[in-house]
PDB file of C-alpha atoms in Angstrom:
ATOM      1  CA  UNK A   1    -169.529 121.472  56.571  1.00  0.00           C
ATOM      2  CA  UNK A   2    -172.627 121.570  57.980  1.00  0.00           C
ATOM      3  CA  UNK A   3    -174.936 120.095  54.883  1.00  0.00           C
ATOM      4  CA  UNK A   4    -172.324 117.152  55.182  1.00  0.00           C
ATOM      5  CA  UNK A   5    -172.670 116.466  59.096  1.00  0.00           C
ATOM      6  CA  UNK A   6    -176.832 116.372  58.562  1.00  0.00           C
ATOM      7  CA  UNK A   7    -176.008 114.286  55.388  1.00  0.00           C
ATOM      8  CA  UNK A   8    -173.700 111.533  57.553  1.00  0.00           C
ATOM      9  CA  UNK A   9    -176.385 111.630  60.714  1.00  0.00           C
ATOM     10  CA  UNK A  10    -179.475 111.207  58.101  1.00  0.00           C
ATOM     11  CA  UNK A  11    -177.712 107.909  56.828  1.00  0.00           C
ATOM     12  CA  UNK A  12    -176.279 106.690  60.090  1.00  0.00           C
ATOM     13  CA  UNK A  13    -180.387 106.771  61.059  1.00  0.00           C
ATOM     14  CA  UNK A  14    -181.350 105.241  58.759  1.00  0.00           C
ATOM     15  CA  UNK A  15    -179.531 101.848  58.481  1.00  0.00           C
ATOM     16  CA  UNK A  16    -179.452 101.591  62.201  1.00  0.00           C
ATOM     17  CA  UNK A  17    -183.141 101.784  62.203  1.00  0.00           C
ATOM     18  CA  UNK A  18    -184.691  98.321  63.024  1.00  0.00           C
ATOM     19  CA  UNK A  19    -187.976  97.089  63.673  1.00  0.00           C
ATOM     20  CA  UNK A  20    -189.805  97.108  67.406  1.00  0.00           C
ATOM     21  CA  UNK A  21    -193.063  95.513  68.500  1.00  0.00           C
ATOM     22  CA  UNK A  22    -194.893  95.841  70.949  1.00  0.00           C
ATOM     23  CA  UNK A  23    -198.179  94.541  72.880  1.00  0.00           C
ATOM     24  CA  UNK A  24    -201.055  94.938  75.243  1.00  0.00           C
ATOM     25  CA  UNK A  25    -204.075  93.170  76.966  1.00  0.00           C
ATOM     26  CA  UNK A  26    -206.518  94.219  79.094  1.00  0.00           C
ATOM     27  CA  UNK A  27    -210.363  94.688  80.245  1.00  0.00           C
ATOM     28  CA  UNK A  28    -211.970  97.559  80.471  1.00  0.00           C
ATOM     29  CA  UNK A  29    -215.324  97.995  82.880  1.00  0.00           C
ATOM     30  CA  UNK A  30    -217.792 100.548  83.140  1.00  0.00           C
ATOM     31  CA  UNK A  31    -219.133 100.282  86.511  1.00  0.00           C
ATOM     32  CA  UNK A  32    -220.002  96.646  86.668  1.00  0.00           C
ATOM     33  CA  UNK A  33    -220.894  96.349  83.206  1.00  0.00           C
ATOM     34  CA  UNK A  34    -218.034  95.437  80.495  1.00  0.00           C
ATOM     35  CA  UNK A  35    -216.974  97.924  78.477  1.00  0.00           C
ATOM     36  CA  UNK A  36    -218.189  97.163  75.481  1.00  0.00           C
ATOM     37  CA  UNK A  37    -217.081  98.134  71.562  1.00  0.00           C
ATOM     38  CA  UNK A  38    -214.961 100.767  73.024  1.00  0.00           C
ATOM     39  CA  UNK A  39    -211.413 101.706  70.529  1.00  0.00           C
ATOM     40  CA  UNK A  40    -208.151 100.920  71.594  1.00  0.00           C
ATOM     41  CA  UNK A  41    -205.019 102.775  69.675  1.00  0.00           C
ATOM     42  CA  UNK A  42    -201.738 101.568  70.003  1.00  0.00           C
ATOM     43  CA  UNK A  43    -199.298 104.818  69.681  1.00  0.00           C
ATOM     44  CA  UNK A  44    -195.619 105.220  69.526  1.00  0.00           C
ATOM     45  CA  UNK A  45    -195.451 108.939  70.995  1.00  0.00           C
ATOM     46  CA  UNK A  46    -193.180 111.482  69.351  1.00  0.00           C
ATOM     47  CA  UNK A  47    -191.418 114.562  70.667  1.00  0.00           C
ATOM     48  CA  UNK A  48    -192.150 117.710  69.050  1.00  0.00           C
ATOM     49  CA  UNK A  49    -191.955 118.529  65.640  1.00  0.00           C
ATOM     50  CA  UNK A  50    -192.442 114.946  65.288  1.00  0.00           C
ATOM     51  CA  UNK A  51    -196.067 114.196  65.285  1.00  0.00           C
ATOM     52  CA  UNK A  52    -197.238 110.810  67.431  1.00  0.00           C
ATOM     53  CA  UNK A  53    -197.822 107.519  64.942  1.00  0.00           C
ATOM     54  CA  UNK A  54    -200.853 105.304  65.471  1.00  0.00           C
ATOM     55  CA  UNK A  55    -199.436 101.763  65.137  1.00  0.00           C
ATOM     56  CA  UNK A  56    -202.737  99.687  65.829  1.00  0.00           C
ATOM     57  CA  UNK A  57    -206.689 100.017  66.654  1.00  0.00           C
ATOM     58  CA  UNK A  58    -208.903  97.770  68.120  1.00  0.00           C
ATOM     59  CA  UNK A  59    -212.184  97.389  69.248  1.00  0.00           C
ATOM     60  CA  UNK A  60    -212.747  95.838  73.241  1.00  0.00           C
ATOM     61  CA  UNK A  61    -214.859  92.721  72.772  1.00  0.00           C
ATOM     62  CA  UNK A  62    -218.380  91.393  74.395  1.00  0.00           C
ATOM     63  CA  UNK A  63    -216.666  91.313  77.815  1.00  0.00           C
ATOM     64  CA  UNK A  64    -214.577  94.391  77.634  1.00  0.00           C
ATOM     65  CA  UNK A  65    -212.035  92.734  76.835  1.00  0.00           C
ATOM     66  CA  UNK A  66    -208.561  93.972  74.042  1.00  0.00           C
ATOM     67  CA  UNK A  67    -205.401  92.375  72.536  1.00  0.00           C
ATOM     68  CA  UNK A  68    -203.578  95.131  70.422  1.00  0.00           C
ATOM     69  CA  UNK A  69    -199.911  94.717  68.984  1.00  0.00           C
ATOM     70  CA  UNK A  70    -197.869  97.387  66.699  1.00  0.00           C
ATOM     71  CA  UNK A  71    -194.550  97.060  65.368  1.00  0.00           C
ATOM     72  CA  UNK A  72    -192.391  99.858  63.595  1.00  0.00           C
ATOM     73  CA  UNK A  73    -188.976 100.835  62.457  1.00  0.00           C
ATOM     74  CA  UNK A  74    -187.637 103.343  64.274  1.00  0.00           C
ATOM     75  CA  UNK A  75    -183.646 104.163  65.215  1.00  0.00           C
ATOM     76  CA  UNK A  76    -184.469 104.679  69.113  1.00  0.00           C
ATOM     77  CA  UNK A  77    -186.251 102.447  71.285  1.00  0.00           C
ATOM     78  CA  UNK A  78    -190.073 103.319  70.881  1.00  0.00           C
ATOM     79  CA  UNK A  79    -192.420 105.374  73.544  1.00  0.00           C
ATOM     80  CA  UNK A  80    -195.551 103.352  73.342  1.00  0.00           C
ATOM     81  CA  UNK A  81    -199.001 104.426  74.463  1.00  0.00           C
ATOM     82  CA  UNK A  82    -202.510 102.882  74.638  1.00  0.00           C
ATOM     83  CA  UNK A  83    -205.295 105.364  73.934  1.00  0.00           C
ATOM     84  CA  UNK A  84    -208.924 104.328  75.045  1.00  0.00           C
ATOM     85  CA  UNK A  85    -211.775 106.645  73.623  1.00  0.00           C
ATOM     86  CA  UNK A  86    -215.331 105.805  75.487  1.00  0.00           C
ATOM     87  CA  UNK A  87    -218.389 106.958  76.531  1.00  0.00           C
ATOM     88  CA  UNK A  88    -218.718 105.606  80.589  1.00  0.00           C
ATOM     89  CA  UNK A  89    -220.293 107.706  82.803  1.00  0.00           C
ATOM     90  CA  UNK A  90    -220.088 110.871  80.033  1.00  0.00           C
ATOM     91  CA  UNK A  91    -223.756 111.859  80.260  1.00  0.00           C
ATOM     92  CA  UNK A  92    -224.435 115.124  78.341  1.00  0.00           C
ATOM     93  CA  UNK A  93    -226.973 118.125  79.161  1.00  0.00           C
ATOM     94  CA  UNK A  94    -230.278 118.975  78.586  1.00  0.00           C
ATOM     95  CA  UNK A  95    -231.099 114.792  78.040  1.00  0.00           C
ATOM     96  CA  UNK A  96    -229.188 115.082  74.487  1.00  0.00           C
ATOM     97  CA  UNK A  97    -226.584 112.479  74.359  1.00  0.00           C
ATOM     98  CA  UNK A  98    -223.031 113.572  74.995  1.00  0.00           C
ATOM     99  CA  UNK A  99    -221.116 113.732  71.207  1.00  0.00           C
ATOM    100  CA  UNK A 100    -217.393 113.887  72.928  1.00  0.00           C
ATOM    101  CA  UNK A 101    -215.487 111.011  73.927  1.00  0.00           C
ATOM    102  CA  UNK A 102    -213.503 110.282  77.483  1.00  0.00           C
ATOM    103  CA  UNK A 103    -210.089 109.906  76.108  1.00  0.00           C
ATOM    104  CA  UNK A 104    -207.347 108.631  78.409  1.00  0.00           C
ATOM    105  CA  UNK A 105    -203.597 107.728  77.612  1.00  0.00           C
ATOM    106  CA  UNK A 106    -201.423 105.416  79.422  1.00  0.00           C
ATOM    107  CA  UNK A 107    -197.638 104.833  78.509  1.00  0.00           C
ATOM    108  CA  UNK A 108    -196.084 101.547  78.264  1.00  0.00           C
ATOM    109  CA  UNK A 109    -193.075 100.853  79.934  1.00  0.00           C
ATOM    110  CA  UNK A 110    -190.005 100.228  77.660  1.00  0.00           C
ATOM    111  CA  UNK A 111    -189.310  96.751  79.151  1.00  0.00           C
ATOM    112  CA  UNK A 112    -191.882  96.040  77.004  1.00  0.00           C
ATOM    113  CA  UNK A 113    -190.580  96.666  73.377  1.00  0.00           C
ATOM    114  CA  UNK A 114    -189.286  94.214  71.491  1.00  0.00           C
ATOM    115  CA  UNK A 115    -187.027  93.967  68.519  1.00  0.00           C
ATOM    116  CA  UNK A 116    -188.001  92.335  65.802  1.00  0.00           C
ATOM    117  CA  UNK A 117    -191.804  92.171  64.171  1.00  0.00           C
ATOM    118  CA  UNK A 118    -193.437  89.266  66.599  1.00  0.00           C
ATOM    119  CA  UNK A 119    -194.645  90.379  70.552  1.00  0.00           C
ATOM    120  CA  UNK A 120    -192.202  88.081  72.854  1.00  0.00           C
ATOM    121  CA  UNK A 121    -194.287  89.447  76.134  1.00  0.00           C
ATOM    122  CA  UNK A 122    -197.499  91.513  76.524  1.00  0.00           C
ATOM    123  CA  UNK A 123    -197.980  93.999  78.709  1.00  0.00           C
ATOM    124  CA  UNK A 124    -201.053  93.183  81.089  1.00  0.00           C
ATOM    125  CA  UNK A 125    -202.666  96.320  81.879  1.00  0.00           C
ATOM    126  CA  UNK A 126    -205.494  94.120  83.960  1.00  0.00           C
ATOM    127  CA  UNK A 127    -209.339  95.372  84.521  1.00  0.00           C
ATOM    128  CA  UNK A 128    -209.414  99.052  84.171  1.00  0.00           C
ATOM    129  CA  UNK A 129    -212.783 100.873  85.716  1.00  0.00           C
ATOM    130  CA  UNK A 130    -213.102 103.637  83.564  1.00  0.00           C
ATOM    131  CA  UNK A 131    -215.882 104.812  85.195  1.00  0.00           C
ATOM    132  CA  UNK A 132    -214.333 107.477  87.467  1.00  0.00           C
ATOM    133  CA  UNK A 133    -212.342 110.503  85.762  1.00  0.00           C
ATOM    134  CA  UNK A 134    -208.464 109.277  85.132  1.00  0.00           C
ATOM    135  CA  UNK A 135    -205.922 111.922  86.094  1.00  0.00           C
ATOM    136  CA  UNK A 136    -204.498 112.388  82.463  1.00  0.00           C
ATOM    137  CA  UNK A 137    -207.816 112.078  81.128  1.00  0.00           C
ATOM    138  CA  UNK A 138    -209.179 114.633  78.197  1.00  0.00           C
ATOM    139  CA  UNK A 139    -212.352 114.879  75.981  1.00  0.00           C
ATOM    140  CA  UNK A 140    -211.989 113.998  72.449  1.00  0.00           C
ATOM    141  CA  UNK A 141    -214.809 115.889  70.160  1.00  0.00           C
ATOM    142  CA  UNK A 142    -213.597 114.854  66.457  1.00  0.00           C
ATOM    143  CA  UNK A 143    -216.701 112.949  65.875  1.00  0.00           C
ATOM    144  CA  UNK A 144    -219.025 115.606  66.867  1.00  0.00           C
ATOM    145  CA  UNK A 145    -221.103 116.716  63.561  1.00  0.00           C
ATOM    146  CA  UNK A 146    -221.844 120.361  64.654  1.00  0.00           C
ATOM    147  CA  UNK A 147    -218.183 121.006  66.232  1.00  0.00           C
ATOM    148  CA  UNK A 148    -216.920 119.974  62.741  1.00  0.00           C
ATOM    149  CA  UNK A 149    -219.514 121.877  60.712  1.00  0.00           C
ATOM    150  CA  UNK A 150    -217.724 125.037  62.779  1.00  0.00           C
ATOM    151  CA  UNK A 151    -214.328 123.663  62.135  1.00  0.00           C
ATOM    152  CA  UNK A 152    -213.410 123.162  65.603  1.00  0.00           C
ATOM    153  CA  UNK A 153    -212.406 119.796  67.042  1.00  0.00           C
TER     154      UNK A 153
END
């Protein structure tokens, strides 16, 4: 009974799955300086066991600015994120430059995903200072060469 009800669920997913998009703009600032060549993931966040799904990167341009769109197929309506990895105001010790990254994630509101594969309305997340610590902010050591040489992150 059981094998059949997963069977009838798993199938039931997966036609009603359909494709969602989803997009957003902004500029990001360091101080008064643009933000310059700093990545920008789009994410569609996953509950557990599930693991999160990057859907687009970008890099911000000469003025800080980003434009980054993602579109999946998915059954429920998507949980979009923006993740911005940077380097403002992240000093590190002794004069050696600091190897970790500021990393700080801000959800998208649902209003915002769209179905089909083509962005109908960004989301304008406006000039972001990223200068001062953000509240969900976290530091993101991946890229660090002697942290991975010890098999930590």
């Amino acid at each position: 009974m059981l094998p059949s009800l997963l069977l009838i669920i798993v199938c039931v997913s997966s036609v009603a799955a359909a494709t969602q998009s989803v997009g957003v703009q902004g500029q990001l600032m360091c101080g008064n300086a643009p933000l310059t060549d700093t990545d920008v993931t789009l994410w569609e966040l996953h509950d557990l066991p599930e693991p999160d799904f990057q859907l687009a990167t970008v890099k911000t341009d000469s003025s800080g600015r980003f434009s980054v769109s993602g579109s999946d197929s998915t059954t429920f309506t998507m949980k979009p994120a923006v993740r911005i990895y940077h380097r403002c105001n992240n000093d590190g010790t002794l004069g050696l430059p600091n190897l970790c990254q500021r990393e700080v994630t801000y959800q998208i509101p649902s209003s915002y995903v769209f179905s089909g594969s083509a962005v109908n309305n960004w989301y304008q997340m406006g000039t972001m200072n990223m200068q001062a610590k953000q509240p969900n902010e976290q530091s993101h050591c991946a890229s660090n060469p002697i942290r991975s040489v010890l098999g930590r992150r």
